[in-house]
Coordinates of C-alpha atoms in Angstrom, one line a residue:
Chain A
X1189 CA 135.5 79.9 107.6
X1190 CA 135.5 83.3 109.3
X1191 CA 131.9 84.7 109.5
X1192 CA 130.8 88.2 109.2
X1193 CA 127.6 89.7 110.1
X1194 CA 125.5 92.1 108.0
X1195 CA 123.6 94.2 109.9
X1196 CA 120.5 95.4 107.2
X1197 CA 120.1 99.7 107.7
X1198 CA 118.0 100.0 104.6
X1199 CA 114.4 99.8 106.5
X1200 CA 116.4 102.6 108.4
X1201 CA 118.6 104.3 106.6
X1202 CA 117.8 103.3 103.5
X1203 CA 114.0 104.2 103.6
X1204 CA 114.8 107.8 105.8
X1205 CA 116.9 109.1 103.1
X1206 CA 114.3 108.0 100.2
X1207 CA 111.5 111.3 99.0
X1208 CA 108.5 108.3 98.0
X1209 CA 108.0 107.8 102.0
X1210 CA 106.7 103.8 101.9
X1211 CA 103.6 102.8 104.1
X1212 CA 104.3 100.4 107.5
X1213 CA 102.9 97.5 105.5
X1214 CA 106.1 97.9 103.2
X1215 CA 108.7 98.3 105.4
X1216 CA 107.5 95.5 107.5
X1217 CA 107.4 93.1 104.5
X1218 CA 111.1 94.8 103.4
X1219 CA 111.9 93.7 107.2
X1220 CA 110.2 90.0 106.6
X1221 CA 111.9 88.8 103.5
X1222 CA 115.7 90.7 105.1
X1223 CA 114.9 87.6 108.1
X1224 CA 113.8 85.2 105.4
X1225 CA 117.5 86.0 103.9
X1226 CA 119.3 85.3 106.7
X1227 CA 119.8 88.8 108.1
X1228 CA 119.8 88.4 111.9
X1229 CA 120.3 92.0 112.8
X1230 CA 118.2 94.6 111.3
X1231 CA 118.3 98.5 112.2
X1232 CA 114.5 98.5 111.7
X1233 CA 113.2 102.1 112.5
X1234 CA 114.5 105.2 114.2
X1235 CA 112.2 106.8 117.4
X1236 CA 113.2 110.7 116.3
X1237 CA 110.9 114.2 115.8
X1238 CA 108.2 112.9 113.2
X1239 CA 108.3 116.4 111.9
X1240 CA 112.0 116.5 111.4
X1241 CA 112.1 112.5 110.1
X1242 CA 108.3 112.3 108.2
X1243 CA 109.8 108.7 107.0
X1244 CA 110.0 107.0 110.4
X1245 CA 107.1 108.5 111.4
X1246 CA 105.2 105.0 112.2
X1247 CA 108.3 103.3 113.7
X1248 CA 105.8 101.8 116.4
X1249 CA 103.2 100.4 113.9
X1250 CA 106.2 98.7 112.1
X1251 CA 108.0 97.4 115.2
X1252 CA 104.4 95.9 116.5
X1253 CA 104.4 94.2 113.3
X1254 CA 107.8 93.0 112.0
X1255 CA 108.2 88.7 112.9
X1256 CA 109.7 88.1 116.3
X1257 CA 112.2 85.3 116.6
X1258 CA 114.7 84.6 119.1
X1259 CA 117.6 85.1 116.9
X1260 CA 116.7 88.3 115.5
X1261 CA 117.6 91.2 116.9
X1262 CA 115.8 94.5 115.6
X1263 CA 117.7 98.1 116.3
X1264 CA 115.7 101.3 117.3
X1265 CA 117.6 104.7 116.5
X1266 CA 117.2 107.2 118.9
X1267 CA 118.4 110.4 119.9
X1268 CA 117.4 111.6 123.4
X1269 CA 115.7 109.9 126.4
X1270 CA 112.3 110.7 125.0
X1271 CA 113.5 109.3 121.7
X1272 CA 115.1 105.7 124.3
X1273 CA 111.4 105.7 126.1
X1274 CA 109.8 105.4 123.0
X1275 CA 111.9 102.6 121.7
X1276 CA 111.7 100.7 124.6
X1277 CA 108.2 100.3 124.9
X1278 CA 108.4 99.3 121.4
X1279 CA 110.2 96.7 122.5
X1280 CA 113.6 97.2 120.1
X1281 CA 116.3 94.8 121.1
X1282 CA 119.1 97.1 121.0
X1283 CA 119.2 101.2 120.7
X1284 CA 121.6 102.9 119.0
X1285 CA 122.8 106.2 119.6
X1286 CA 124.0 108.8 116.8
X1287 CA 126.5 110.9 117.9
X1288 CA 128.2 112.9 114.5
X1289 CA 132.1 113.6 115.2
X1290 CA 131.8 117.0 113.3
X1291 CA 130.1 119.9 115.4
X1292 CA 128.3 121.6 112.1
X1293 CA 127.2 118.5 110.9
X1294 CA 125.8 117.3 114.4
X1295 CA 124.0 120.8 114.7
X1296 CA 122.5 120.2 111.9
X1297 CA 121.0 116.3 111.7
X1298 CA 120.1 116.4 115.4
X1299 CA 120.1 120.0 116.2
X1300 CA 123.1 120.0 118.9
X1301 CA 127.0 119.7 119.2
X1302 CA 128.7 117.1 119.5
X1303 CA 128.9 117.8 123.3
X1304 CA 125.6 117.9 123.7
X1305 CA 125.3 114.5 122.0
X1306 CA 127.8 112.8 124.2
X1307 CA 126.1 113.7 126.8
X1308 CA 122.6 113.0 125.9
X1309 CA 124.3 109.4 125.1
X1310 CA 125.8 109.3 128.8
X1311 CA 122.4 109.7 129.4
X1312 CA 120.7 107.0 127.3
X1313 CA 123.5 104.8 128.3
X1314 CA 122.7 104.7 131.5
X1315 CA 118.9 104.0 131.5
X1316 CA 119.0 102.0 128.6
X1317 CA 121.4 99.6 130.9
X1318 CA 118.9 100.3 133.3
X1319 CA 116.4 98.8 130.9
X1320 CA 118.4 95.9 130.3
X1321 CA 118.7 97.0 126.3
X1322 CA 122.5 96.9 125.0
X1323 CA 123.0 100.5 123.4
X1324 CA 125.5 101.1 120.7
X1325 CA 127.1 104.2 119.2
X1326 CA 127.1 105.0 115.5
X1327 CA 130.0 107.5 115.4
X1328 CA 128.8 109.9 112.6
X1329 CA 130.9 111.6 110.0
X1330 CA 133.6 109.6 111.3
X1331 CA 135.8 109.9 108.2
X1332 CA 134.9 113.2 106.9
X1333 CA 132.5 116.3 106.9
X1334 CA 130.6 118.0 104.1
X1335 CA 131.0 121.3 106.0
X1336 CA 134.6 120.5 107.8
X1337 CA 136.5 118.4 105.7
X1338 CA 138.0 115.7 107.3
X1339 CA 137.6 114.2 110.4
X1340 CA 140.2 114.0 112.5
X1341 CA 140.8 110.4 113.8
X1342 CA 141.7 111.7 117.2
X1343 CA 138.3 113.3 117.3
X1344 CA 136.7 109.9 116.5
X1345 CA 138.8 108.3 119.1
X1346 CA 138.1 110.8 122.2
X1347 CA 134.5 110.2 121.1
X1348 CA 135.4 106.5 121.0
X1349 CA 136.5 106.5 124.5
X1350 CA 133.4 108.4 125.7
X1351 CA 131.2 105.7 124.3
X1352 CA 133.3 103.1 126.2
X1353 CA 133.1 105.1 129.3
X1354 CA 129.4 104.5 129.3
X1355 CA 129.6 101.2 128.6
X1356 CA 128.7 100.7 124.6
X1357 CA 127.7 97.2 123.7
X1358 CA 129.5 98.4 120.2
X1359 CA 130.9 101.3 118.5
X1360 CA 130.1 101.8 114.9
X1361 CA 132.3 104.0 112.6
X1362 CA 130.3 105.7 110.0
X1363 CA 131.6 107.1 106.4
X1364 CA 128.2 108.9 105.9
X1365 CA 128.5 111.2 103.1
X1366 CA 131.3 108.5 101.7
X1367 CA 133.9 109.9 101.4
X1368 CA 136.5 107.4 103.0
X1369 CA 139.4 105.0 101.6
X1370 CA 140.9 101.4 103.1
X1371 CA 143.6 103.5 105.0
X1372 CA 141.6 105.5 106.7
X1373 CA 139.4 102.4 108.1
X1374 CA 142.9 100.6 108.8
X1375 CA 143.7 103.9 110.9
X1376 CA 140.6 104.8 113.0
X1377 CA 140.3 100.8 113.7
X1378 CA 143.7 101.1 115.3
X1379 CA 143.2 104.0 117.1
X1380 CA 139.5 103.2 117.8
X1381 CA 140.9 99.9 119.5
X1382 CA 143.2 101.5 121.6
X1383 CA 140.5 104.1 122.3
X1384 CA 137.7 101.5 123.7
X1385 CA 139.6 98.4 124.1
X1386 CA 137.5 95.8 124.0
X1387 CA 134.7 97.1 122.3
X1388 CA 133.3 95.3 119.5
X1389 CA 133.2 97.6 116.4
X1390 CA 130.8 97.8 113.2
X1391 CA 131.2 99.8 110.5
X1392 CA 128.8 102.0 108.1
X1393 CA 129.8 102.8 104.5
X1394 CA 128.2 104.8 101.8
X1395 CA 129.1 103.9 98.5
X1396 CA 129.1 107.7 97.0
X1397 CA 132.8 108.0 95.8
X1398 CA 132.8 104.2 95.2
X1399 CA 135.0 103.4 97.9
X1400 CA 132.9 101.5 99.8
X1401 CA 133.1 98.0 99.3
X1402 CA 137.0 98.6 98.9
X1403 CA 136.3 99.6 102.8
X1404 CA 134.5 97.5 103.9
X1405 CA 137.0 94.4 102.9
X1406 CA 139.6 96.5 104.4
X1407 CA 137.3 96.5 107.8
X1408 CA 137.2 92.4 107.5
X1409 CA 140.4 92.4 106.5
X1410 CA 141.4 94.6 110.0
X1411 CA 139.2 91.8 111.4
X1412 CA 136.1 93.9 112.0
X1413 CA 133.4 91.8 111.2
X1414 CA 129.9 93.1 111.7
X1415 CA 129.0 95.8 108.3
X1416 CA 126.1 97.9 108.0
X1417 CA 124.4 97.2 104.6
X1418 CA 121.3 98.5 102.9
X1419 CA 119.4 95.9 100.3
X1420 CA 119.4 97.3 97.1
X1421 CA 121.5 100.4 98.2
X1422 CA 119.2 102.9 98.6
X1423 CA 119.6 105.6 101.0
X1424 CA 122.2 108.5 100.6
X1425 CA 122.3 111.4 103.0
X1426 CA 120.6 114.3 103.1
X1427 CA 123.7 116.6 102.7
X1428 CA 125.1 115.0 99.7
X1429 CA 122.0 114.7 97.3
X1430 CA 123.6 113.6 94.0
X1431 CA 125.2 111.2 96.6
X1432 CA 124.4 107.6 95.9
X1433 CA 123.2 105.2 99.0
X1434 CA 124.3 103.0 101.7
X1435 CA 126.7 99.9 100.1
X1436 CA 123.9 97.3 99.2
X1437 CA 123.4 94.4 100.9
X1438 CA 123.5 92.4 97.8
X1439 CA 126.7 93.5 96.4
X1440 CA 128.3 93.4 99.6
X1441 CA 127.2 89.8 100.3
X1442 CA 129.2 88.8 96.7
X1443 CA 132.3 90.6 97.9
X1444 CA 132.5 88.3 101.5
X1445 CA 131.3 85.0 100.0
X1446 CA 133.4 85.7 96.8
X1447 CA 136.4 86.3 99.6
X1448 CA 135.5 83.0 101.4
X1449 CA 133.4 84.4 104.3
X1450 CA 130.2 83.0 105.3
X1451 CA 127.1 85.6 106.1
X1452 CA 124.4 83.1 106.3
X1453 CA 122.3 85.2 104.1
X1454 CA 121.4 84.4 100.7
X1455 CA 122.4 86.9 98.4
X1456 CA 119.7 85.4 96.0
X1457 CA 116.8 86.3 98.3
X1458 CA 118.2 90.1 99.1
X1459 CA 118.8 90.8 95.3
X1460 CA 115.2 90.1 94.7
X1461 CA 114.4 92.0 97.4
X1462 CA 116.3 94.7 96.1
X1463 CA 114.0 94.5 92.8
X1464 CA 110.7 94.4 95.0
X1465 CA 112.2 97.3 96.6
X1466 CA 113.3 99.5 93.9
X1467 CA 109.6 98.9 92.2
X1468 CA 107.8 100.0 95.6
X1469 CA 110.1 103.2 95.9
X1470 CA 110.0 104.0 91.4
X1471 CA 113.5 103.8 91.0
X1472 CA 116.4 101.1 90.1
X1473 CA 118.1 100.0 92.7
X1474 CA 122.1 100.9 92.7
X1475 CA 123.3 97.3 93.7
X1476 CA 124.9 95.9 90.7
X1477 CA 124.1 92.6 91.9
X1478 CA 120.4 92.7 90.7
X1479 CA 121.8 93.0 87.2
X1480 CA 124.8 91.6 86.9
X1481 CA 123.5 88.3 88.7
X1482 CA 126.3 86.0 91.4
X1483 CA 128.7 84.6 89.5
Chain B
X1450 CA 155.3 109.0 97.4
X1451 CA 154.5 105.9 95.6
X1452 CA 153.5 107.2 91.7
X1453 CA 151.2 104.7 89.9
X1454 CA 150.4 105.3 86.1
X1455 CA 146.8 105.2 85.1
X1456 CA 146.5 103.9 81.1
X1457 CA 143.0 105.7 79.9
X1458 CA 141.6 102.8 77.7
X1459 CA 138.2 104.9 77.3
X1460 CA 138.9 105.5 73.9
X1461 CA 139.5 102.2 73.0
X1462 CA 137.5 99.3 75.7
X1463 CA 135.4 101.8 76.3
X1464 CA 133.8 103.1 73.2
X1465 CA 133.7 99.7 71.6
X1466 CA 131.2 98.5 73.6
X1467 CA 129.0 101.3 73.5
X1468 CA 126.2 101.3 71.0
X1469 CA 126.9 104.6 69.4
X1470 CA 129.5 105.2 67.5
X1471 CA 131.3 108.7 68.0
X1472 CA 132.7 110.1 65.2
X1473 CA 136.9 109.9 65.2
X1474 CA 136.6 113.5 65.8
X1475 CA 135.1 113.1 69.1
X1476 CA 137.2 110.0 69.6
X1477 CA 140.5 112.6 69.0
X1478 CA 138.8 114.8 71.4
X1479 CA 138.5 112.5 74.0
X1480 CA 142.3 112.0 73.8
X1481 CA 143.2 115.4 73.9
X1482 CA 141.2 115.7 76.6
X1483 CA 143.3 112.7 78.8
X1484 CA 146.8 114.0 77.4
X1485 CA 145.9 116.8 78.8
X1486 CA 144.3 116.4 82.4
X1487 CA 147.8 114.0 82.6
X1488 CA 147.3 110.5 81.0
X1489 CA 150.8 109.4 79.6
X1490 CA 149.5 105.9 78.7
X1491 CA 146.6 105.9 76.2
X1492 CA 144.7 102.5 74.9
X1493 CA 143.5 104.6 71.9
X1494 CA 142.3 102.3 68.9
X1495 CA 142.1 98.6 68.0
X1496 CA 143.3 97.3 64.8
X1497 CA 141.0 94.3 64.4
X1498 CA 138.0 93.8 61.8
X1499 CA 135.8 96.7 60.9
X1500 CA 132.9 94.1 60.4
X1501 CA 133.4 92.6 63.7
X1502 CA 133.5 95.8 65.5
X1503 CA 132.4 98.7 63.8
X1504 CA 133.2 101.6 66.7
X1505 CA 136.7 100.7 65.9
X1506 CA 136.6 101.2 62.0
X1507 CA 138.7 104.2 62.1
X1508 CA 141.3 103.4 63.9
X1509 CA 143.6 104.9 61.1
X1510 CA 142.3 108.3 61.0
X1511 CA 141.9 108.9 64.6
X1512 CA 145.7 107.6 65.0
X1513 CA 146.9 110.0 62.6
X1514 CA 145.0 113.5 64.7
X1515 CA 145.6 112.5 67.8
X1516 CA 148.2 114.9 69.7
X1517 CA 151.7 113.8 69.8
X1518 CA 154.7 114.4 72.5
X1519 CA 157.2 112.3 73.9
X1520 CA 155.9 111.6 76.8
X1521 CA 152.6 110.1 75.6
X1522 CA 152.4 106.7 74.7
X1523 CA 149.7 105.7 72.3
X1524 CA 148.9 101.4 72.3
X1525 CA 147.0 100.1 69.8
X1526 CA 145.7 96.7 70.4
X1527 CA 145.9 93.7 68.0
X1528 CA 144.7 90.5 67.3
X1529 CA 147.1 89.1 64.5
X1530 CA 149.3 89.9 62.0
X1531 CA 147.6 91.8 59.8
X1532 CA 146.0 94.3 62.7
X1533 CA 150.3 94.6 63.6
X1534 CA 151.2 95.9 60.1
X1535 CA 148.5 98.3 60.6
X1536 CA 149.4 99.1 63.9
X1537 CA 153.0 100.1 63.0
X1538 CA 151.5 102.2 59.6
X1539 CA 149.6 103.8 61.7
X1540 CA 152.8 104.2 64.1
X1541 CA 151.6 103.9 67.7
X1542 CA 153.8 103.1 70.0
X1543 CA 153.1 100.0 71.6
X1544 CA 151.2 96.9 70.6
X1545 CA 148.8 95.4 72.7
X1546 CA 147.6 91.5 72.2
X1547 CA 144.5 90.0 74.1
X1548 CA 144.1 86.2 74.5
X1549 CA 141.6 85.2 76.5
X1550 CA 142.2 82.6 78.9
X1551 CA 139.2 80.1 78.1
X1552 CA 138.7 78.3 74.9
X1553 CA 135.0 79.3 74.7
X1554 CA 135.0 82.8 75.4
X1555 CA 138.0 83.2 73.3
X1556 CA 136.1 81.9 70.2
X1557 CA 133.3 83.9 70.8
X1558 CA 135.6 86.7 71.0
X1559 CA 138.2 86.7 68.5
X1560 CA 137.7 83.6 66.7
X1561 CA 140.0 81.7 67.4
X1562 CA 140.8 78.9 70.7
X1563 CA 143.6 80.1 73.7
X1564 CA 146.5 78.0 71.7
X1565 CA 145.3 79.8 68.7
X1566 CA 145.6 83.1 69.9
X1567 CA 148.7 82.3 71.4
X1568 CA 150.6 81.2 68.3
X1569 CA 149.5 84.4 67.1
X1570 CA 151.0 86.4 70.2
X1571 CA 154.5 84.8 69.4
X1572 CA 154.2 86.0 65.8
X1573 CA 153.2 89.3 66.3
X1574 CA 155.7 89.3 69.0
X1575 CA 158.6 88.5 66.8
X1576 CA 157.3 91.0 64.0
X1577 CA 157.0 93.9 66.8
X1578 CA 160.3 93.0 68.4
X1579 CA 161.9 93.1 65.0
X1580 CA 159.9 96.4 64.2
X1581 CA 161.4 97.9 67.7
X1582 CA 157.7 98.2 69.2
X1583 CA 157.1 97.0 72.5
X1584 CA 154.5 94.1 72.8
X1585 CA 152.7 93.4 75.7
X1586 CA 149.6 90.7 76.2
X1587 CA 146.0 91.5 78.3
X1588 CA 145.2 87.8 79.5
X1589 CA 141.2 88.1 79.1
X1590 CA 138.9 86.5 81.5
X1591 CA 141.8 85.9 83.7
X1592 CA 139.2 86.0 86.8
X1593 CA 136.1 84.4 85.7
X1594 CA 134.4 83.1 82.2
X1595 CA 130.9 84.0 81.4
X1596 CA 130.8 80.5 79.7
X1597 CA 133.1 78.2 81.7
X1598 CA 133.0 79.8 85.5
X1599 CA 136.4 80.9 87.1
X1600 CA 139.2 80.4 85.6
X1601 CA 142.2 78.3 87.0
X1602 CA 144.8 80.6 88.1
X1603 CA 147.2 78.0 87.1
X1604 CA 145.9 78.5 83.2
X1605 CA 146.6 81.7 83.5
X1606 CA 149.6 81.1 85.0
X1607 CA 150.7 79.2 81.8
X1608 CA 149.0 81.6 79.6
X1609 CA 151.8 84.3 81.4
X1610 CA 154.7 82.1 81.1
X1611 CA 153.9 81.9 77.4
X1612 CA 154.4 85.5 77.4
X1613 CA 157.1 86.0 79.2
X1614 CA 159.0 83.9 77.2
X1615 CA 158.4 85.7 73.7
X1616 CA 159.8 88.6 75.6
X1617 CA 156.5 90.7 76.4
X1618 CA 157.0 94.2 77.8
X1619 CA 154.3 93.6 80.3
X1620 CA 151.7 91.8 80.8
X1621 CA 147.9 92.4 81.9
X1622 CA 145.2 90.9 83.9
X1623 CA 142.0 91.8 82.7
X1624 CA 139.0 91.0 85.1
X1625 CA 137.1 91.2 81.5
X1626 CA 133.9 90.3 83.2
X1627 CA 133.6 91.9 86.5
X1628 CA 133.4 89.0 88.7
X1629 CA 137.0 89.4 90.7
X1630 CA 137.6 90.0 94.5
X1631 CA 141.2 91.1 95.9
X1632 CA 141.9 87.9 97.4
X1633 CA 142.1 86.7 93.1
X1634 CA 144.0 90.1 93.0
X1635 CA 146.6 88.2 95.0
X1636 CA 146.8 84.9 94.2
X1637 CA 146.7 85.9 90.4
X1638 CA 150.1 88.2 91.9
X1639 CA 151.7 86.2 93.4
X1640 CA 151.5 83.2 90.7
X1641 CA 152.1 85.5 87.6
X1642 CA 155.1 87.4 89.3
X1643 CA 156.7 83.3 89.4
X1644 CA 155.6 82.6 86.1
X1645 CA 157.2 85.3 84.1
X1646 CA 159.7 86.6 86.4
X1647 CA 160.8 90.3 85.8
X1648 CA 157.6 91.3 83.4
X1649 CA 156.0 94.1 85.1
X1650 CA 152.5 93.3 85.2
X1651 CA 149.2 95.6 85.0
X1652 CA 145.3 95.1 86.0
X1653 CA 142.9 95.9 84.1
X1654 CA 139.0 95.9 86.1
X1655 CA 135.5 96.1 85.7
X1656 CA 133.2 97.3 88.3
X1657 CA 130.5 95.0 86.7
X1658 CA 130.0 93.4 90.8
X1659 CA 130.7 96.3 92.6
X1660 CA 134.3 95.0 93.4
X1661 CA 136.6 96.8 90.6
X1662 CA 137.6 99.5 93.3
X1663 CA 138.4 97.0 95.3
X1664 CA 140.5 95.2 92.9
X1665 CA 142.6 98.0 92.3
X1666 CA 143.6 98.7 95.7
X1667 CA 144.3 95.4 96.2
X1668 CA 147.0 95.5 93.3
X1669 CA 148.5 98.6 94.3
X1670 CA 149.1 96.8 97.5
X1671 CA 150.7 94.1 96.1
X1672 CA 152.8 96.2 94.1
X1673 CA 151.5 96.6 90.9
X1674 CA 151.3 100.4 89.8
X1675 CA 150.2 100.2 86.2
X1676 CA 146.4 100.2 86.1
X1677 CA 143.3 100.3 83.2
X1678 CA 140.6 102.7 83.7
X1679 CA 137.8 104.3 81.3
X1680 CA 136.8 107.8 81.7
X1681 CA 133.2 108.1 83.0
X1682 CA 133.6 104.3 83.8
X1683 CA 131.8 103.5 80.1
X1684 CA 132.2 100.3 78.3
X1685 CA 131.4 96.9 79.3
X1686 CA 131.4 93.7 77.9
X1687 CA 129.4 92.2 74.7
X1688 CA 128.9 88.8 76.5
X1689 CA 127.6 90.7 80.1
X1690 CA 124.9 93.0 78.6
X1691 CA 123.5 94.0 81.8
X1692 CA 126.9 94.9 83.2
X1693 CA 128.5 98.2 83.9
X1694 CA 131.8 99.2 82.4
X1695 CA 135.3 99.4 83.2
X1696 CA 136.4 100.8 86.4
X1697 CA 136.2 104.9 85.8
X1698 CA 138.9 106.8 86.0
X1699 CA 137.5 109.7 87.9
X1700 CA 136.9 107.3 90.4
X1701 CA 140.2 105.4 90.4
X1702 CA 141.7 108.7 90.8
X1703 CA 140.5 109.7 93.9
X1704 CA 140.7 106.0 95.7
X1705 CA 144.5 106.2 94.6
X1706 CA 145.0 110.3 95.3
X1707 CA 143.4 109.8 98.5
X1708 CA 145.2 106.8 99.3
X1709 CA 148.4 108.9 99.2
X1710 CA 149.4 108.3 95.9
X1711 CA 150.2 110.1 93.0
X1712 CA 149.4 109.5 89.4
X1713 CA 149.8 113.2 87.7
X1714 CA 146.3 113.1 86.1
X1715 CA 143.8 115.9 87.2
X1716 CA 141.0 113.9 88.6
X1717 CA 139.1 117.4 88.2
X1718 CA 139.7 117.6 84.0
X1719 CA 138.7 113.8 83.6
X1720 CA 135.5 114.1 85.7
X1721 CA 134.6 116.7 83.3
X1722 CA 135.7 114.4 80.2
X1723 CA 133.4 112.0 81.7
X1724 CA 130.5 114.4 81.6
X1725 CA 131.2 115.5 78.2
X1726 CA 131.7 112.1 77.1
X1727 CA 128.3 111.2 78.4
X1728 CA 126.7 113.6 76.5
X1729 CA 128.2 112.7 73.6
X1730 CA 127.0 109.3 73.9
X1731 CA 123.6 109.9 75.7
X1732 CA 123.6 108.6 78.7
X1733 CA 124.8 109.7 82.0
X1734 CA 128.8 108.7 82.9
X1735 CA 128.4 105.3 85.6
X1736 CA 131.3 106.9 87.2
X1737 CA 130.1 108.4 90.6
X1738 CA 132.7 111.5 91.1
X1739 CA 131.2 113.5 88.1
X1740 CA 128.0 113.4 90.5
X1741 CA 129.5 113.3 94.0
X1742 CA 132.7 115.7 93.5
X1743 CA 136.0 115.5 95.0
X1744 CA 136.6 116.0 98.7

C-alpha cells in the first residue's frame, strides 16, 4: 500500500492563527500526544518578531521541551538569518522558509516582496546547508491572493525554480487563504515538476471554501505524498477571518486510510486530541471526524 | 464547457431532518428563491407519512404555491403507492423512490426490508409509467450502513439492475451517511454504468466526514453531471445525529464553477438563501461560502 506522510502544522499554524494564545506547557503536550499518534514530522514552532507573532513567542521553551526521538523530525519556521540562528540553536531538524508568491500579500505577513524573500531564502539556504539543516520552501499564496486574485502558476513556478537553485530539501505549495480546486493542484504539480525537477513536493491546504480535502486527494492522486495537516483544524489566516482553518488532521487521516493509504498515525488518537485541543483553546474543533466518529 | 445540473434537495432532504419545522410558506420561499438563482431540478416535498415525518406534512400545499415554468422540474419523492397517487394529485413532475440498500437501515427507515421496498419500486414504476411521470430510484446507503458497515458494491449493483429493468429514468447514489471516498465514487461508476446500461445516473453526498466535496468531483470526473446538494449544506441524517448535512450547494457551486464548469445557478443568490434559511431555522448555514465568499 502506498504511504503518505502527514506533516502536523497545527502547533504552528494552527496555534499562530488562534486569539486564546496557549502556554509552552500546552503546545508541548499538543506536540507529545501528535508523536504518540504516529505523526513523525511536526512543524512545531516558528523563530519570527515576537511582537509581530505574540503566539510563537516561546518557540525555544517549547522546542527544549517537546520528546526527542530519532524518527521525529520537528520543523522551525523562519524568516531571515536572525530568524535561521535562532532555530538552529534550538536545535530544529529542518527550517522552512515562507516565501508568499503574491507581492501585496508578502509585504504584508513578513513585511517585504517577494524579491526580497527569495533572496533572504538564497540566504538561509546557504547557511542552513552550512549548518547541516535541510531547509524547505513553503511557497505562500500559491493558488490565489486575497489582495491579487489569483496566482499565476508561472509565478509559482519561477519561484519554484529559485528554491531548487538553492538547493531546497522540498517545496511546499500552499492554498493559504483556500481558495484552490483539484485542477489547479494537478496544474502547478506539473509545472512545479518541470520547474525543480527532482524536488520532493508537500502541499498545504486550508479548508475555507471546502475544497480542501478534495485537494489534497487530487495531490496523492498526482502522487505527491507528504500533506500539511492541522489536528482538529484550527488555524485560518489572518486575512480571511471568517475563514475556517488548516484541513484537520483527523479528517484527512479518514480520507487516505478510507482510499487505501497507510499514514501510520492513528486517527483515533489525533481526534481526541482534537477534543483536548478545542477545550484548551474554548472552541469546537472544525474536524468532522471528532463527531462524526471513523467509520 | 461541460454543464452539470445541480438538483436543490434543500427543501426536501434538507428540512426534514431539521428539528424545526418551517412553515410551507417559508418552504415556498425557499423554492422561489432556487428557481430563481438557476435551479432547474428541485427535490421539493416527500409524499410519505405525516406521523413518521412531520416537516413533510404539507407537502400538498407547498406543491400547489410553488412557482411554475417549463423549465423547472419539481420531484417529489415516494415510498409506495399511496404517496404516488398523491404525488401525481399534487402534479409534480417526477417521482422519486428511495430503497436503501441494507435490510436494517431500510426497516428503520421506511419500514419495510430492501426486497420490500423493491416490489414497491416496480409498482410505483408501472403506475408512474402508465401516468406518463418519469420514475427514478435514490439507492440509500449505497456507501456505508450505520448498522451493517459498507455496503457491497455488488448489492448495490443488483439493487441498480432492479431498476433499470422497470425502466427508471435515472438512477441515484446516495452516500446517505457521509462515509464515502472517490475511490467508492468509482467503483460504485463503473459497476452501476454495467448494471443498468444506458440509465443516467446521479450522486447524491453528505459532507458528514469531510469527504462530500470530494465525492462530487470525483463523479463529475467520471462523468456523471447530475448532482444533489442542500442550500446552506442543512440536513443530515436521523440515524447520524452528530453528523453534518448534505453537501451545500453554495459550496458545490464554486468547486464545480471553479473547476471550469457551468451549472447556470448564481452561487451569489444561493449563498444568500443559505443565510436566510439559517435564520429561519436558527442556526448558522454549515456551508462555508456564506462565511468565506466567492473568489
Amino acid at each position: 500500500m502506498l504511504h503518505t506522510t502527514v506533516v502536523e502544522v497545527g502547533p504552528r499554524d494552527g496555534l499562530q492563527n488562534e486569539s486564546v494564545i496557549l502556554p509552552a506547557a500546552d503546545k508541548v503536550e499538543l506536540i507529545r500526544r501528535s508523536v504518540e499518534a504516529g505523526v513523525r514530522r511536526i512543524e512545531a514552532v516558528s523563530f519570527v518578531n515576537p511582537k509581530r507573532v505574540p503566539q510563537m513567542a516561546d518557540a525555544e521553551e517549547v522546542m527544549a521541551a517537546v520528546p526527542r526521538t530519532p524518527e521525529v523530525s520537528y520543523i522551525g519556521l523562519v524568516l531571515n538569518r536572525r530568524g535561521l540562528d535562532r532555530a538552529l540553536a534550538a536545535a530544529v531538524d529542518e527550517v522552512n522558509v515562507v516565501v508568499v508568491a503574491t507581492d501585496t500579500f508578502c509585504v504584508r505577513n513578513q513585511g517585504c516582496t517577494t524579491d526580497e524573500a527569495l533572496a533572504a531564502w538564497d540566504d538561509i539556504a546557504r547557511a542552513a546547508a552550512d549548518a547541516g539543516v535541510p531547509a524547505s520552501m513553503t511557497i505562500a499564496a500559491a493558488f490565489g491572493c486575497p489582495f491579487e486574485g489569483t496566482t499565476p502558476p508561472s509565478r509559482v513556478a519561477e519561484i519554484a525554480r529559485r528554491a531548487h537553485a538553492a538547493g531546497a530539501a522540498e517545496i511546499a505549495l500552499a492554498d493559504t487563504i483556500g481558495v484552490g480546486v483539484p485542477r489547479q493542484v494537478r496544474e502547478l504539480t506539473r509545472l512545479v515538476r518541470r520547474a525543480a525537477p527532482g524536488t520532493p513536493l508537500r502541499f498545504h491546504f486550508h479548508n475555507t471554501r471546502n475544497t480542501g480535502y478534495a485537494n489534497a486527494l487530487a495531490a496523492v492522486e498526482e502522487g505527491v505524498h507528504v500533506l500539511d495537516a492541522s489536528t482538529g483544524g484550527f488555524g485560518g489566516c489572518p486575512f480571511a477571518p471568517a475563514a475556517t482553518g488548516n484541513i484537520a488532521t483527523e479528517d484527512l487521516l479518514y480520507a487516505l486510510h478510507h482510499s487505501g493509504l497507510t499514514t501510520g498515525v492513528s486517527l483515533e488518537a489525533v481526534a481526541a486530541t482534537g477534543a483536548w485541543l478545542g477545550e484548551r483553546l474554548g472552541k469546537p474543533a472544525p474536524a468532522l471526524l471528532g463527531r462524526a466518529g471513523d467509520f
